[in-house]
Amino acid sequence: IEPVQREIERLAGEGLYGYDDDTLEAVVARLLLERGRTLAVAESCTGGLITHRLTDIPGASGFLREGLVTYSNEAKMELLGVSPETLGKFGAVSPQCAREMALGARRRARTDYAVATTGIAGPGGGTPEKPVRLVYLAVAAAESGAPGDGQQPGERVYLRRIQVVGERERVKHISAQTALDGLRRVVLGGEVSHWELIS
């Protein structure tokens, strides 16, 4: 079976995250624990699903500092420091808001990494400019691989926009899966395909 496995690995490339019964959250947890890195999570449309999946992993307390479900604009401002100007000009479902959520979570919890989600899970609430099932994801990281201290200098943020097909639960699942995979790629330090590095 080894030649077949090698061919699958070649074809899958960076999309391959594990073997056998590996889950994406288990792989992410292992990477963070092995590197001694910490994580904060800020969720809106995923409603705590990412944090739930990570806390299913034994030993999650070794890397997970904080998980916040900031569903309202008020919570985004009060707990994550998202600016009223950002929300007023771009709205909660925007790359600007996702970026500020991730940065706010990382700075608040003083972690190496933070992941954030904001979107419209549906079935209602969309507009022509922001259709139902539109989601923005962000991963914030301390620069240079040094353990994070929560300070602003030396941060980088990766952003991704996805448009999911399906019902509300599928939107949440795909959003969480995509966010965890983006985090995995950032932690590994390689190419972060389909994500835009903005700072």
mmCIF file of C-alpha atoms in Angstrom:
data_model
loop_
_atom_site.group_PDB
_atom_site.id
_atom_site.type_symbol
_atom_site.label_atom_id
_atom_site.label_comp_id
_atom_site.label_asym_id
_atom_site.label_seq_id
_atom_site.Cartn_x
_atom_site.Cartn_y
_atom_site.Cartn_z
ATOM 1 C CA ILE A 1 0.000 0.000 0.000
ATOM 2 C CA GLU A 2 3.001 2.342 0.398
ATOM 3 C CA PRO A 3 3.167 3.351 -3.302
ATOM 4 C CA VAL A 4 -0.538 4.193 -3.173
ATOM 5 C CA GLN A 5 -0.054 6.200 0.021
ATOM 6 C CA ARG A 6 2.812 8.163 -1.508
ATOM 7 C CA GLU A 7 0.716 8.985 -4.561
ATOM 8 C CA ILE A 8 -2.174 10.151 -2.394
ATOM 9 C CA GLU A 9 0.228 12.306 -0.391
ATOM 10 C CA ARG A 10 1.616 13.774 -3.614
ATOM 11 C CA LEU A 11 -1.823 14.573 -4.980
ATOM 12 C CA ALA A 12 -3.192 15.942 -1.707
ATOM 13 C CA GLY A 13 -0.143 18.074 -1.013
ATOM 14 C CA GLU A 14 -0.626 20.617 1.757
ATOM 15 C CA GLY A 15 -4.293 19.658 2.018
ATOM 16 C CA LEU A 16 -3.348 16.416 3.757
ATOM 17 C CA TYR A 17 -3.500 16.970 7.487
ATOM 18 C CA GLY A 18 -3.521 13.511 9.065
ATOM 19 C CA TYR A 19 -3.874 9.764 8.852
ATOM 20 C CA ASP A 20 -6.312 7.109 10.011
ATOM 21 C CA ASP A 21 -8.537 8.577 12.734
ATOM 22 C CA ASP A 22 -6.840 11.993 12.902
ATOM 23 C CA THR A 23 -9.266 14.897 13.135
ATOM 24 C CA LEU A 24 -8.316 18.417 12.174
ATOM 25 C CA GLU A 25 -8.758 19.662 15.731
ATOM 26 C CA ALA A 26 -6.528 16.872 17.062
ATOM 27 C CA VAL A 27 -3.825 17.734 14.540
ATOM 28 C CA VAL A 28 -4.015 21.442 15.427
ATOM 29 C CA ALA A 29 -3.885 20.612 19.144
ATOM 30 C CA ARG A 30 -0.844 18.401 18.644
ATOM 31 C CA LEU A 31 0.989 21.082 16.664
ATOM 32 C CA LEU A 32 0.337 23.737 19.310
ATOM 33 C CA LEU A 33 1.311 21.456 22.195
ATOM 34 C CA GLU A 34 4.502 20.270 20.476
ATOM 35 C CA ARG A 35 5.569 23.854 19.848
ATOM 36 C CA GLY A 36 4.485 25.190 23.226
ATOM 37 C CA ARG A 37 2.194 27.740 21.590
ATOM 38 C CA THR A 38 -1.111 29.173 22.788
ATOM 39 C CA LEU A 39 -4.418 30.013 21.147
ATOM 40 C CA ALA A 40 -7.463 32.224 21.606
ATOM 41 C CA VAL A 41 -10.701 31.850 19.639
ATOM 42 C CA ALA A 42 -13.257 34.546 18.794
ATOM 43 C CA GLU A 43 -16.443 33.238 17.190
ATOM 44 C CA SER A 44 -19.581 34.808 15.878
ATOM 45 C CA CYS A 45 -21.373 32.735 13.222
ATOM 46 C CA THR A 46 -19.812 29.458 14.386
ATOM 47 C CA GLY A 47 -21.276 29.978 17.848
ATOM 48 C CA GLY A 48 -18.501 28.276 19.801
ATOM 49 C CA LEU A 49 -18.103 25.264 17.504
ATOM 50 C CA ILE A 50 -14.352 25.735 17.062
ATOM 51 C CA THR A 51 -13.807 26.006 20.808
ATOM 52 C CA HIS A 52 -16.067 22.993 21.363
ATOM 53 C CA ARG A 53 -14.070 20.876 18.930
ATOM 54 C CA LEU A 54 -10.755 21.891 20.453
ATOM 55 C CA THR A 55 -11.912 21.217 24.018
ATOM 56 C CA ASP A 56 -12.904 17.699 22.962
ATOM 57 C CA ILE A 57 -9.158 17.032 22.775
ATOM 58 C CA PRO A 58 -7.601 15.827 26.057
ATOM 59 C CA GLY A 59 -4.967 18.284 27.218
ATOM 60 C CA ALA A 60 -6.560 21.277 25.488
ATOM 61 C CA SER A 61 -5.803 23.386 28.547
ATOM 62 C CA GLY A 62 -2.153 23.164 27.525
ATOM 63 C CA PHE A 63 -2.716 25.465 24.553
ATOM 64 C CA LEU A 64 -6.229 26.968 24.650
ATOM 65 C CA ARG A 65 -6.350 30.139 26.723
ATOM 66 C CA GLU A 66 -9.735 31.586 25.841
ATOM 67 C CA GLY A 67 -12.793 31.078 23.651
ATOM 68 C CA LEU A 68 -15.302 33.895 23.170
ATOM 69 C CA VAL A 69 -18.645 33.822 21.367
ATOM 70 C CA THR A 70 -19.124 37.474 20.450
ATOM 71 C CA TYR A 71 -22.415 37.253 18.628
ATOM 72 C CA SER A 72 -23.538 40.860 19.013
ATOM 73 C CA ASN A 73 -21.793 44.006 17.851
ATOM 74 C CA GLU A 74 -21.678 45.124 21.483
ATOM 75 C CA ALA A 75 -19.765 41.994 22.468
ATOM 76 C CA LYS A 76 -17.363 42.446 19.580
ATOM 77 C CA MET A 77 -16.624 45.986 20.755
ATOM 78 C CA GLU A 78 -16.542 45.350 24.502
ATOM 79 C CA LEU A 79 -14.669 42.037 24.567
ATOM 80 C CA LEU A 80 -12.501 42.184 21.445
ATOM 81 C CA GLY A 81 -11.990 45.891 20.896
ATOM 82 C CA VAL A 82 -13.568 45.960 17.435
ATOM 83 C CA SER A 83 -13.966 49.641 16.667
ATOM 84 C CA PRO A 84 -17.400 51.226 16.285
ATOM 85 C CA GLU A 85 -16.091 52.880 13.124
ATOM 86 C CA THR A 86 -15.313 49.487 11.583
ATOM 87 C CA LEU A 87 -18.759 48.158 12.403
ATOM 88 C CA GLY A 88 -20.461 51.334 11.216
ATOM 89 C CA LYS A 89 -18.591 51.531 7.919
ATOM 90 C CA PHE A 90 -18.089 47.864 6.991
ATOM 91 C CA GLY A 91 -20.446 45.907 9.237
ATOM 92 C CA ALA A 92 -19.873 42.833 11.381
ATOM 93 C CA VAL A 93 -19.657 40.546 8.355
ATOM 94 C CA SER A 94 -16.549 42.005 6.768
ATOM 95 C CA PRO A 95 -12.846 41.273 6.455
ATOM 96 C CA GLN A 96 -12.129 44.351 8.545
ATOM 97 C CA CYS A 97 -14.234 43.040 11.429
ATOM 98 C CA ALA A 98 -12.739 39.531 11.196
ATOM 99 C CA ARG A 99 -9.245 41.035 11.356
ATOM 100 C CA GLU A 100 -10.027 43.141 14.415
ATOM 101 C CA MET A 101 -11.710 40.188 16.125
ATOM 102 C CA ALA A 102 -8.636 37.993 15.677
ATOM 103 C CA LEU A 103 -6.221 40.699 16.772
ATOM 104 C CA GLY A 104 -8.416 41.602 19.732
ATOM 105 C CA ALA A 105 -8.630 37.995 20.890
ATOM 106 C CA ARG A 106 -4.867 37.483 20.620
ATOM 107 C CA ARG A 107 -4.052 40.687 22.471
ATOM 108 C CA ARG A 108 -6.688 40.097 25.159
ATOM 109 C CA ALA A 109 -5.551 36.552 25.912
ATOM 110 C CA ARG A 110 -1.861 37.264 25.217
ATOM 111 C CA THR A 111 -1.536 34.234 22.974
ATOM 112 C CA ASP A 112 0.641 33.250 20.055
ATOM 113 C CA TYR A 113 -2.337 32.723 17.764
ATOM 114 C CA ALA A 114 -5.996 33.627 17.490
ATOM 115 C CA VAL A 115 -8.681 32.570 15.066
ATOM 116 C CA ALA A 116 -11.917 34.455 14.367
ATOM 117 C CA THR A 117 -15.124 33.846 12.421
ATOM 118 C CA THR A 118 -17.919 36.180 11.369
ATOM 119 C CA GLY A 119 -20.635 35.573 8.819
ATOM 120 C CA ILE A 120 -24.271 34.943 7.955
ATOM 121 C CA ALA A 121 -25.156 31.327 8.711
ATOM 122 C CA GLY A 122 -28.691 31.702 7.356
ATOM 123 C CA PRO A 123 -31.274 30.920 6.329
ATOM 124 C CA GLY A 124 -32.119 34.648 6.538
ATOM 125 C CA GLY A 125 -30.235 37.873 7.123
ATOM 126 C CA GLY A 126 -28.474 38.266 3.796
ATOM 127 C CA THR A 127 -28.371 41.221 1.411
ATOM 128 C CA PRO A 128 -27.308 41.508 -2.244
ATOM 129 C CA GLU A 129 -23.896 42.767 -1.080
ATOM 130 C CA LYS A 130 -23.594 40.212 1.713
ATOM 131 C CA PRO A 131 -25.490 37.060 0.774
ATOM 132 C CA VAL A 132 -26.543 34.341 3.179
ATOM 133 C CA ARG A 133 -23.734 31.872 3.957
ATOM 134 C CA LEU A 134 -20.990 34.450 3.417
ATOM 135 C CA VAL A 135 -18.263 34.002 6.045
ATOM 136 C CA TYR A 136 -15.013 35.805 6.792
ATOM 137 C CA LEU A 137 -12.262 34.024 8.708
ATOM 138 C CA ALA A 138 -9.074 35.428 10.228
ATOM 139 C CA VAL A 139 -5.972 33.993 11.858
ATOM 140 C CA ALA A 140 -3.694 36.324 13.823
ATOM 141 C CA ALA A 141 -0.176 35.285 14.750
ATOM 142 C CA ALA A 142 2.792 36.618 16.639
ATOM 143 C CA GLU A 143 5.589 37.364 14.186
ATOM 144 C CA SER A 144 8.873 35.454 13.933
ATOM 145 C CA GLY A 145 7.716 32.346 15.786
ATOM 146 C CA ALA A 146 8.483 33.820 19.198
ATOM 147 C CA PRO A 147 5.909 33.192 21.921
ATOM 148 C CA GLY A 148 3.256 35.876 21.896
ATOM 149 C CA ASP A 149 3.094 38.552 24.555
ATOM 150 C CA GLY A 150 -0.164 40.116 23.407
ATOM 151 C CA GLN A 151 1.500 43.279 22.161
ATOM 152 C CA GLN A 152 0.763 44.897 18.804
ATOM 153 C CA PRO A 153 4.204 44.977 17.127
ATOM 154 C CA GLY A 154 5.164 41.931 15.117
ATOM 155 C CA GLU A 155 1.698 40.635 14.292
ATOM 156 C CA ARG A 156 0.488 39.171 11.037
ATOM 157 C CA VAL A 157 -3.077 38.401 10.017
ATOM 158 C CA TYR A 158 -4.381 36.018 7.382
ATOM 159 C CA LEU A 159 -7.881 36.479 5.976
ATOM 160 C CA ARG A 160 -10.200 34.281 3.972
ATOM 161 C CA ARG A 161 -13.640 34.793 2.470
ATOM 162 C CA ILE A 162 -15.808 31.739 1.844
ATOM 163 C CA GLN A 163 -19.278 31.288 0.405
ATOM 164 C CA VAL A 164 -20.747 28.042 1.714
ATOM 165 C CA VAL A 165 -23.506 26.003 0.070
ATOM 166 C CA GLY A 166 -25.969 24.272 2.373
ATOM 167 C CA GLU A 167 -27.994 24.626 5.518
ATOM 168 C CA ARG A 168 -27.063 26.469 8.700
ATOM 169 C CA GLU A 169 -25.291 23.538 10.382
ATOM 170 C CA ARG A 170 -23.204 22.925 7.279
ATOM 171 C CA VAL A 171 -22.226 26.597 7.132
ATOM 172 C CA LYS A 172 -21.010 26.380 10.715
ATOM 173 C CA HIS A 173 -19.171 23.101 10.102
ATOM 174 C CA ILE A 174 -17.405 24.239 6.922
ATOM 175 C CA SER A 175 -16.487 27.560 8.525
ATOM 176 C CA ALA A 176 -14.987 25.846 11.569
ATOM 177 C CA GLN A 177 -13.160 23.316 9.402
ATOM 178 C CA THR A 178 -11.725 26.014 7.145
ATOM 179 C CA ALA A 179 -10.651 28.143 10.111
ATOM 180 C CA LEU A 180 -8.915 25.211 11.806
ATOM 181 C CA ASP A 181 -7.138 24.306 8.581
ATOM 182 C CA GLY A 182 -5.983 27.888 8.124
ATOM 183 C CA LEU A 183 -4.656 27.885 11.670
ATOM 184 C CA ARG A 184 -2.866 24.582 10.998
ATOM 185 C CA ARG A 185 -1.141 26.027 7.951
ATOM 186 C CA VAL A 186 -0.112 29.206 9.784
ATOM 187 C CA VAL A 187 1.335 27.202 12.691
ATOM 188 C CA LEU A 188 3.286 25.012 10.261
ATOM 189 C CA GLY A 189 4.747 28.158 8.724
ATOM 190 C CA GLY A 190 4.412 27.043 5.113
ATOM 191 C CA GLU A 191 2.247 28.275 2.289
ATOM 192 C CA VAL A 192 -1.194 29.374 3.463
ATOM 193 C CA SER A 193 -3.118 28.754 0.253
ATOM 194 C CA HIS A 194 -6.336 30.690 -0.364
ATOM 195 C CA TRP A 195 -5.641 33.006 2.589
ATOM 196 C CA GLU A 196 -4.578 36.624 2.141
ATOM 197 C CA LEU A 197 -1.780 37.948 4.331
ATOM 198 C CA ILE A 198 -2.800 41.496 5.206
ATOM 199 C CA SER A 199 -0.414 42.522 7.976
#
